[in-house]
Amino acid sequence: MSTPYPFTAIVGQDDLRLGLLLNALSPAVGGVLVRGEKGTAKSTAVRALAALMPEVSVVPGCRFSCDPVSPDPACPDGPHAEAAGVSRAARTVELPVGASEDRLVGALDIERALSEGVKAFEPGLLADAHRGILYVDEVNLLHDHLVDLLLDAAAMGASYVEREGVSVRHAARFLLVGTMNPEEGELRPQLLDRFGLTVEVAASRDTDERVEVVRRRLAYDDDPEGFAARWAEEETALRERIAAARALLPRVVLGDAVLRQIAATCAAFEVDGMRADIVMARTATALAAWAGREEVTADDVRQAALLALPHRRRRNPFDAPGLDEDKLDQTLDEAGPQEDNDDDPDPGPDGGGDGGGGGGVPPQADGDHTPPQGSEGDDTPSQAPDSAPDAPGRSAGAEQQPVAAAEPFRTKMLSVPGLGEGAAGRRSRARTAHGRTTGAVRPQGALTKLHLSATVQAAAPHQRARGRSGRGLVVRRDDLRQATREGREGNLVLFVVDASGSMAARQRMSAVKGAVLSLLLDAYQRRDKVGLVTFRGKEAEVALPPTSSVDAAASRLESLPTGGRTPLAAGLLKAHDVLRVERLRDPSRRPLLVVVTDGRATGGPEPVALARRAARLHQAEGTASVVVDCESGYVRLGLAGELARELGGTAVTLDELRADSIAGLVKDVTAAGRAA
């Protein structure tokens, strides 16, 4: 086994180390989610933590690591007779992103269960991690149903496996640690809430610190054992401090005044539910024990809030996690013991105390882009540059500053027709591992979802020939049938956004950005990948290659400038190139093309004919598409509808895109070649 990098040799990353150590001395804190860019020692720190964990005493031969002092009465390997335990190091079990459900929770031998009536259970990773660390790298890329199983087990301290009337339960208490790069997509807010603490990590910008990181890493790579030996004394001291803090923890007093500060802080920051209060209380207690104190102080509460609340402040995926520290200090002062300081001349910053930044994390940058103030009723659509967007001397021909997006709204359902086989999600119909049962097939490889009635029907005609004499059904491997299920998949939603001068009227572009932002929010909720292509002036560009991070797409959209001619054909051709590459990279993920435009095409020779030919390329590929018609004014040319027909798709206006609109109903997007 390779020698892990010493925990005490990690340079900087104070919040990361503190969050892990608090969970090591008090697992009741609820685990930690580590967010940060790649190459910031996230995985290194987690793997190094295992060497600091106290050894555990287990029942000899128990696959579920039962404690010999108080073994699990429901242990599948039990009941356990009284016996001396054996000590071993706490395990660090890593859950791969591509793991199956059976690998996580364990699997039943269905054939033996049917034919012999025995619960032959093969433990999964949850059993291996019991009384140790369960580490999920890139937890944001884990399938939703696996995350649900994982967090349910972490919350209940047990794992349940139920298949076709056969039920197994075993203890599963572990320290849950997840790491993620926010650029690759976010966790859902309700899943974020299940992690006790969160820490943000970033590479140091201090030259000396970076030099020391490189020096230590090179020394470790050259001689891991020798490097670890040089840090052995520090590791031993830290291990002893964790043990001492664990021993002190039951004696730490959490006074009523401190509890009021915790409750007031959670109420002031409007976090949902009561989990935040409980986590803050446990974290503050652990901080006091870590400092060697028997009483929790206001400083402990403040530090606990910075660790436990930022990820619970998110209201949608475009909010930056963070905490306003000025507001936090004010809340703690008001809720704590006071000495009648009502005449404070400095009441603190006015307004903005509920902003999304703070906590060392800058808010999403939209403060510099004030919404258009134009004359209310004088920014008339009839005077917008729809009739002559590219006339000489018009401001539409020049680049204009970005405008803020309008308030997002709930959109109608857009889906790809047919039945796919892509990654699990919530948009289009697909054959999936979860969903309603639609039929049965012979299993290819290991059986995961038994179709009981089909299996019995396959085995029944052969019972006499197989010499059945008892009550059990004689089942052979060839009789087993795998259930086929239909659920929902995530798609690749590629946005092609017209940023030309004809779209540049400020109120109009604000509405367009609001619509795209709404569709991005919908894509986040449906677990899609998203990409963004924009076109204006003389060319199109890929503003964002396909990614799982809708945050990145929203950020690029916010800073999108407008102006110039309308190279519609260039935008469609660029989208065609992006989709071609993605089909090679991930052929099972079906694309949905969303073109946001008024349908105009200008610039270059025969721009309209060229745009139609580019649209027919998508139709020939069978790409499902929808055109969001942004044309405004009293006189409408219907160009977006013509574009939709060339794409073989559907056109929908901005008003019809709203889920609460009665102007129209958007069904499955028509795919090119569907009739064929």
Tab-separated table of C-alpha atoms in Angstrom, residues 19-353:
chain	number	residue	atom	x	y	z
A	19	GLY	CA	-13.245	21.203	8.592
A	20	LEU	CA	-11.753	17.719	8.280
A	21	LEU	CA	-10.313	17.740	11.808
A	22	LEU	CA	-13.607	18.841	13.369
A	23	ASN	CA	-15.342	15.897	11.719
A	24	ALA	CA	-12.567	13.557	12.825
A	25	LEU	CA	-13.049	14.473	16.479
A	26	SER	CA	-16.872	14.734	16.225
A	27	PRO	CA	-18.422	12.700	13.380
A	28	ALA	CA	-21.844	13.964	14.500
A	29	VAL	CA	-20.998	17.262	12.769
A	30	GLY	CA	-22.197	15.558	9.597
A	31	GLY	CA	-19.311	15.463	7.158
A	32	VAL	CA	-17.750	18.121	4.992
A	33	LEU	CA	-18.069	19.225	1.381
A	34	VAL	CA	-14.857	20.633	-0.096
A	35	ARG	CA	-15.412	23.003	-3.032
A	36	GLY	CA	-12.600	24.377	-5.113
A	37	GLU	CA	-10.604	24.487	-8.284
A	38	LYS	CA	-8.504	21.563	-9.424
A	39	GLY	CA	-5.036	21.080	-7.962
A	40	THR	CA	-5.771	22.460	-4.486
A	41	ALA	CA	-4.950	19.365	-2.371
A	42	LYS	CA	-8.593	18.386	-1.822
A	43	SER	CA	-8.070	14.662	-2.395
A	44	THR	CA	-4.628	14.699	-0.778
A	45	ALA	CA	-6.007	16.128	2.475
A	46	VAL	CA	-8.902	13.665	2.640
A	47	ARG	CA	-6.693	10.631	2.084
A	48	ALA	CA	-4.156	11.938	4.610
A	49	LEU	CA	-6.877	12.258	7.270
A	50	ALA	CA	-7.255	8.465	7.563
A	51	ALA	CA	-3.826	8.149	9.201
A	52	LEU	CA	-4.980	10.459	12.003
A	53	MET	CA	-8.195	8.602	12.801
A	54	PRO	CA	-8.168	6.436	15.959
A	55	GLU	CA	-8.069	2.690	15.447
A	56	VAL	CA	-11.365	0.804	15.693
A	57	SER	CA	-12.064	-2.478	17.468
A	58	VAL	CA	-14.157	-4.897	15.384
A	59	VAL	CA	-15.709	-8.345	15.782
A	60	PRO	CA	-13.365	-10.896	14.162
A	61	GLY	CA	-14.688	-12.086	10.811
A	62	CYS	CA	-17.591	-9.599	10.670
A	63	ARG	CA	-17.850	-8.068	7.207
A	64	PHE	CA	-19.759	-5.096	8.656
A	65	SER	CA	-17.162	-3.967	11.246
A	66	CYS	CA	-19.409	-4.463	14.269
A	67	ASP	CA	-18.150	-3.093	17.588
A	68	PRO	CA	-17.543	-6.046	19.956
A	69	VAL	CA	-18.727	-3.946	22.915
A	70	SER	CA	-22.129	-3.223	21.326
A	71	PRO	CA	-22.572	-5.270	18.124
A	72	ASP	CA	-25.401	-4.446	15.746
A	73	PRO	CA	-28.306	-6.789	16.637
A	74	ALA	CA	-29.482	-6.699	13.002
A	75	CYS	CA	-26.055	-7.417	11.506
A	76	PRO	CA	-26.408	-9.850	8.572
A	77	ASP	CA	-23.325	-11.704	9.874
A	78	GLY	CA	-24.760	-11.876	13.405
A	79	PRO	CA	-25.753	-12.561	16.029
A	80	HIS	CA	-22.248	-12.228	17.423
A	81	ALA	CA	-21.132	-14.218	20.445
A	82	GLU	CA	-19.080	-12.468	23.086
A	83	ALA	CA	-15.486	-12.400	21.920
A	84	ALA	CA	-12.457	-10.182	22.158
A	85	GLY	CA	-12.289	-7.638	19.371
A	86	VAL	CA	-9.413	-7.017	17.047
A	87	SER	CA	-8.082	-3.552	16.325
A	88	ARG	CA	-7.448	-2.176	12.875
A	89	ALA	CA	-6.952	1.209	11.271
A	90	ALA	CA	-10.023	3.184	10.272
A	91	ARG	CA	-10.717	2.673	6.578
A	92	THR	CA	-10.996	5.301	3.887
A	93	VAL	CA	-13.392	3.933	1.284
A	94	GLU	CA	-13.582	5.781	-2.021
A	95	LEU	CA	-16.829	5.806	-3.996
A	96	PRO	CA	-16.125	6.075	-7.745
A	97	VAL	CA	-18.374	8.410	-9.740
A	98	GLY	CA	-19.331	5.570	-12.083
A	99	ALA	CA	-20.248	3.076	-9.345
A	100	SER	CA	-23.481	1.120	-9.631
A	101	GLU	CA	-26.206	1.028	-7.004
A	102	ASP	CA	-25.265	-2.569	-6.142
A	103	ARG	CA	-21.643	-1.550	-5.603
A	104	LEU	CA	-22.739	1.159	-3.173
A	105	VAL	CA	-25.359	-0.609	-1.048
A	106	GLY	CA	-24.513	-4.248	-1.755
A	107	ALA	CA	-26.251	-6.942	-3.755
A	108	LEU	CA	-28.447	-9.943	-3.063
A	109	ASP	CA	-27.916	-13.279	-4.784
A	110	ILE	CA	-31.373	-13.399	-6.354
A	111	GLU	CA	-30.905	-16.927	-7.695
A	112	ARG	CA	-30.161	-18.341	-4.220
A	113	ALA	CA	-32.898	-16.238	-2.664
A	114	LEU	CA	-35.495	-17.748	-5.055
A	115	SER	CA	-34.270	-21.323	-5.084
A	116	GLU	CA	-32.995	-21.733	-1.500
A	117	GLY	CA	-34.780	-18.970	0.390
A	118	VAL	CA	-31.536	-17.666	1.918
A	119	LYS	CA	-30.401	-14.063	2.215
A	120	ALA	CA	-27.069	-14.339	0.468
A	121	PHE	CA	-25.861	-10.754	0.689
A	122	GLU	CA	-22.649	-9.308	-0.692
A	123	PRO	CA	-21.790	-6.085	1.214
A	124	GLY	CA	-21.190	-2.853	-0.679
A	125	LEU	CA	-19.101	0.239	-0.068
A	126	LEU	CA	-21.446	1.528	2.657
A	127	ALA	CA	-20.660	-1.556	4.730
A	128	ASP	CA	-16.929	-1.201	4.071
A	129	ALA	CA	-17.020	2.436	5.229
A	130	HIS	CA	-18.824	1.720	8.517
A	131	ARG	CA	-16.879	3.383	11.369
A	132	GLY	CA	-14.474	4.923	8.869
A	133	ILE	CA	-14.383	7.561	6.114
A	134	LEU	CA	-16.442	7.459	2.939
A	135	TYR	CA	-14.838	9.711	0.350
A	136	VAL	CA	-16.636	10.804	-2.816
A	137	ASP	CA	-14.430	12.647	-5.259
A	138	GLU	CA	-16.395	14.821	-7.727
A	139	VAL	CA	-19.578	14.245	-5.728
A	140	ASN	CA	-21.393	16.714	-7.987
A	141	LEU	CA	-20.985	14.270	-10.884
A	142	LEU	CA	-22.510	11.347	-8.965
A	143	HIS	CA	-25.918	10.212	-10.234
A	144	ASP	CA	-28.810	11.606	-8.229
A	145	HIS	CA	-30.175	8.245	-7.075
A	146	LEU	CA	-26.742	7.275	-5.708
A	147	VAL	CA	-26.441	10.596	-3.885
A	148	ASP	CA	-29.889	10.025	-2.363
A	149	LEU	CA	-28.914	6.542	-1.136
A	150	LEU	CA	-25.614	7.823	0.194
A	151	LEU	CA	-27.079	10.728	2.131
A	152	ASP	CA	-29.999	8.685	3.471
A	153	ALA	CA	-27.528	6.178	4.897
A	154	ALA	CA	-25.420	8.990	6.355
A	155	ALA	CA	-28.496	10.531	8.011
A	156	MET	CA	-29.973	7.274	9.392
A	157	GLY	CA	-26.739	5.478	10.206
A	158	ALA	CA	-27.975	2.375	8.393
A	159	SER	CA	-28.318	1.012	4.877
A	160	TYR	CA	-31.394	-0.865	3.656
A	161	VAL	CA	-31.457	-3.200	0.671
A	162	GLU	CA	-34.875	-4.451	-0.382
A	163	ARG	CA	-35.385	-6.510	-3.509
A	164	GLU	CA	-38.439	-8.595	-4.390
A	165	GLY	CA	-39.508	-9.168	-0.796
A	166	VAL	CA	-35.995	-9.877	0.513
A	167	SER	CA	-34.767	-7.257	2.989
A	168	VAL	CA	-31.320	-6.675	4.507
A	169	ARG	CA	-30.307	-3.931	6.933
A	170	HIS	CA	-26.891	-3.156	8.335
A	171	ALA	CA	-25.264	-0.292	10.227
A	172	ALA	CA	-23.530	2.356	8.125
A	173	ARG	CA	-22.099	5.171	10.210
A	174	PHE	CA	-19.211	6.964	8.584
A	175	LEU	CA	-17.546	10.311	8.115
A	176	LEU	CA	-18.806	11.575	4.754
A	177	VAL	CA	-16.395	13.745	2.782
A	178	GLY	CA	-17.168	15.017	-0.693
A	179	THR	CA	-14.990	17.086	-2.995
A	180	MET	CA	-16.072	18.947	-6.105
A	181	ASN	CA	-15.020	21.524	-8.660
A	182	PRO	CA	-17.930	24.006	-9.036
A	183	GLU	CA	-16.966	24.582	-12.677
A	184	GLU	CA	-18.250	21.075	-13.435
A	185	GLY	CA	-21.716	21.653	-11.997
A	186	GLU	CA	-23.387	22.165	-8.645
A	187	LEU	CA	-25.154	19.884	-6.214
A	188	ARG	CA	-28.858	20.444	-5.663
A	189	PRO	CA	-29.556	22.743	-2.655
A	190	GLN	CA	-31.377	19.973	-0.752
A	191	LEU	CA	-28.310	17.755	-1.136
A	192	LEU	CA	-25.938	20.530	-0.147
A	193	ASP	CA	-27.913	20.859	3.073
A	194	ARG	CA	-27.130	17.251	4.006
A	195	PHE	CA	-23.417	18.010	4.336
A	196	GLY	CA	-22.632	19.385	7.765
A	197	LEU	CA	-19.875	21.789	6.737
A	198	THR	CA	-18.524	23.246	3.533
A	199	VAL	CA	-15.154	24.813	2.850
A	200	GLU	CA	-13.925	26.740	-0.160
A	201	VAL	CA	-10.350	26.109	-1.291
A	202	ALA	CA	-8.205	27.960	-3.804
A	203	ALA	CA	-4.573	27.957	-4.780
A	204	SER	CA	-2.452	30.425	-2.853
A	205	ARG	CA	-1.310	33.569	-4.644
A	206	ASP	CA	1.626	33.982	-2.270
A	207	THR	CA	4.880	33.177	-4.062
A	208	ASP	CA	6.700	31.802	-1.008
A	209	GLU	CA	3.784	29.544	-0.130
A	210	ARG	CA	3.558	28.180	-3.666
A	211	VAL	CA	7.304	27.501	-3.666
A	212	GLU	CA	6.950	25.532	-0.431
A	213	VAL	CA	4.060	23.490	-1.866
A	214	VAL	CA	6.166	22.469	-4.858
A	215	ARG	CA	9.253	21.756	-2.733
A	216	ARG	CA	7.354	19.434	-0.394
A	217	ARG	CA	5.517	17.662	-3.180
A	218	LEU	CA	8.714	16.942	-5.101
A	219	ALA	CA	10.355	15.653	-1.942
A	220	TYR	CA	7.391	13.351	-1.311
A	221	ASP	CA	7.371	12.031	-4.886
A	222	ASP	CA	11.105	11.265	-4.706
A	223	ASP	CA	10.884	9.342	-1.417
A	224	PRO	CA	7.363	8.914	0.061
A	225	GLU	CA	8.478	6.845	3.060
A	226	GLY	CA	11.388	9.116	3.919
A	227	PHE	CA	9.222	12.218	3.583
A	228	ALA	CA	6.525	10.694	5.817
A	229	ALA	CA	9.162	9.774	8.404
A	230	ARG	CA	10.297	13.410	8.612
A	231	TRP	CA	6.738	14.421	9.512
A	232	ALA	CA	6.051	11.504	11.860
A	233	GLU	CA	6.490	13.588	15.024
A	234	GLU	CA	4.000	16.229	13.879
A	235	GLU	CA	1.554	13.519	12.813
A	236	THR	CA	1.776	11.847	16.215
A	237	ALA	CA	1.203	15.148	18.017
A	238	LEU	CA	-1.849	15.908	15.893
A	239	ARG	CA	-3.222	12.389	16.437
A	240	GLU	CA	-2.869	12.838	20.198
A	241	ARG	CA	-4.585	16.224	20.059
A	242	ILE	CA	-7.566	14.668	18.219
A	243	ALA	CA	-7.795	11.943	20.869
A	244	ALA	CA	-7.652	14.530	23.660
A	245	ALA	CA	-10.347	16.650	22.017
A	246	ARG	CA	-12.568	13.566	21.621
A	247	ALA	CA	-12.177	12.826	25.324
A	248	LEU	CA	-12.985	16.434	26.249
A	249	LEU	CA	-15.997	16.750	23.918
A	250	PRO	CA	-18.636	15.237	26.284
A	251	ARG	CA	-17.712	17.779	28.974
A	252	VAL	CA	-18.087	20.871	26.765
A	253	VAL	CA	-20.981	23.091	27.905
A	254	LEU	CA	-23.249	24.742	25.342
A	255	GLY	CA	-24.921	27.545	27.291
A	256	ASP	CA	-28.338	29.078	26.648
A	257	ALA	CA	-26.812	32.398	25.601
A	258	VAL	CA	-24.753	30.658	22.929
A	259	LEU	CA	-27.794	28.670	21.771
A	260	ARG	CA	-29.671	31.952	21.324
A	261	GLN	CA	-26.835	33.289	19.187
A	262	ILE	CA	-26.953	30.154	17.019
A	263	ALA	CA	-30.724	30.364	16.577
A	264	ALA	CA	-30.618	34.105	15.877
A	265	THR	CA	-27.886	33.631	13.263
A	266	CYS	CA	-29.789	30.899	11.395
A	267	ALA	CA	-32.973	32.984	11.499
A	268	ALA	CA	-31.189	36.140	10.312
A	269	PHE	CA	-29.737	34.345	7.286
A	270	GLU	CA	-33.088	32.671	6.533
A	271	VAL	CA	-31.756	29.134	6.212
A	272	ASP	CA	-34.364	26.445	5.627
A	273	GLY	CA	-35.292	23.940	8.321
A	274	MET	CA	-33.519	23.255	11.598
A	275	ARG	CA	-30.545	21.202	10.412
A	276	ALA	CA	-28.341	24.300	10.259
A	277	ASP	CA	-29.005	25.106	13.937
A	278	ILE	CA	-28.089	21.574	14.998
A	279	VAL	CA	-24.963	21.465	12.855
A	280	MET	CA	-23.837	24.860	14.153
A	281	ALA	CA	-24.309	23.706	17.745
A	282	ARG	CA	-22.271	20.540	17.171
A	283	THR	CA	-19.583	22.415	15.266
A	284	ALA	CA	-19.243	25.111	17.926
A	285	THR	CA	-18.933	22.402	20.584
A	286	ALA	CA	-16.247	20.625	18.539
A	287	LEU	CA	-14.371	23.922	18.078
A	288	ALA	CA	-14.326	24.470	21.841
A	289	ALA	CA	-13.025	20.939	22.418
A	290	TRP	CA	-10.388	21.435	19.717
A	291	ALA	CA	-9.216	24.576	21.547
A	292	GLY	CA	-9.114	22.656	24.860
A	293	ARG	CA	-12.004	24.579	26.429
A	294	GLU	CA	-15.045	23.255	28.286
A	295	GLU	CA	-17.342	26.122	27.312
A	296	VAL	CA	-18.485	27.362	23.914
A	297	THR	CA	-17.828	31.048	23.180
A	298	ALA	CA	-19.192	33.546	20.669
A	299	ASP	CA	-16.015	33.136	18.609
A	300	ASP	CA	-16.807	29.424	18.287
A	301	VAL	CA	-20.308	30.294	17.086
A	302	ARG	CA	-18.918	32.727	14.535
A	303	GLN	CA	-16.463	30.172	13.154
A	304	ALA	CA	-19.197	27.522	13.100
A	305	ALA	CA	-21.447	29.835	11.095
A	306	LEU	CA	-18.727	30.412	8.486
A	307	LEU	CA	-18.396	26.654	8.037
A	308	ALA	CA	-22.022	25.530	8.335
A	309	LEU	CA	-24.099	28.261	6.673
A	310	PRO	CA	-22.602	29.407	3.322
A	311	HIS	CA	-23.862	26.422	1.292
A	312	ARG	CA	-27.281	26.694	2.941
A	313	ARG	CA	-27.713	30.277	1.745
A	314	ARG	CA	-28.187	29.301	-1.917
A	315	ARG	CA	-31.680	29.851	-3.255
A	316	ASN	CA	-30.926	28.881	-6.859
A	317	PRO	CA	-27.901	27.489	-8.713
A	318	PHE	CA	-26.756	30.953	-9.808
A	319	ASP	CA	-26.278	32.217	-6.244
A	320	ALA	CA	-22.704	32.261	-5.042
A	321	PRO	CA	-22.262	30.487	-1.712
A	322	GLY	CA	-21.032	32.812	0.964
A	323	LEU	CA	-21.884	34.738	4.097
A	324	ASP	CA	-21.975	38.449	4.810
A	325	GLU	CA	-19.538	38.652	7.711
A	326	ASP	CA	-20.615	42.161	8.727
A	327	LYS	CA	-24.184	40.974	9.083
A	328	LEU	CA	-22.961	37.899	10.986
A	329	ASP	CA	-21.052	40.046	13.491
A	330	GLN	CA	-24.028	42.352	13.936
A	331	THR	CA	-26.373	39.414	14.542
A	332	LEU	CA	-24.040	37.832	17.099
A	333	ASP	CA	-23.691	41.159	18.927
A	334	GLU	CA	-27.439	41.689	19.052
A	335	ALA	CA	-28.180	38.135	20.219
A	336	GLY	CA	-25.347	37.977	22.737
A	337	PRO	CA	-25.145	39.508	26.201
A	338	GLN	CA	-25.446	43.295	25.878
A	339	GLU	CA	-24.370	46.163	28.097
A	340	ASP	CA	-26.988	48.626	26.873
A	341	ASN	CA	-24.973	49.907	23.919
A	342	ASP	CA	-28.034	51.203	22.121
A	343	ASP	CA	-26.291	54.445	21.145
A	344	ASP	CA	-23.821	52.846	18.769
A	345	PRO	CA	-22.966	55.653	16.322
A	346	ASP	CA	-22.063	53.173	13.572
A	347	PRO	CA	-25.071	50.991	12.771
A	348	GLY	CA	-23.120	49.123	10.101
A	349	PRO	CA	-23.640	48.977	6.366
A	350	ASP	CA	-27.103	49.851	5.149
A	351	GLY	CA	-28.855	47.559	2.702
A	352	GLY	CA	-26.902	44.825	0.959
A	353	GLY	CA	-26.546	42.908	4.215
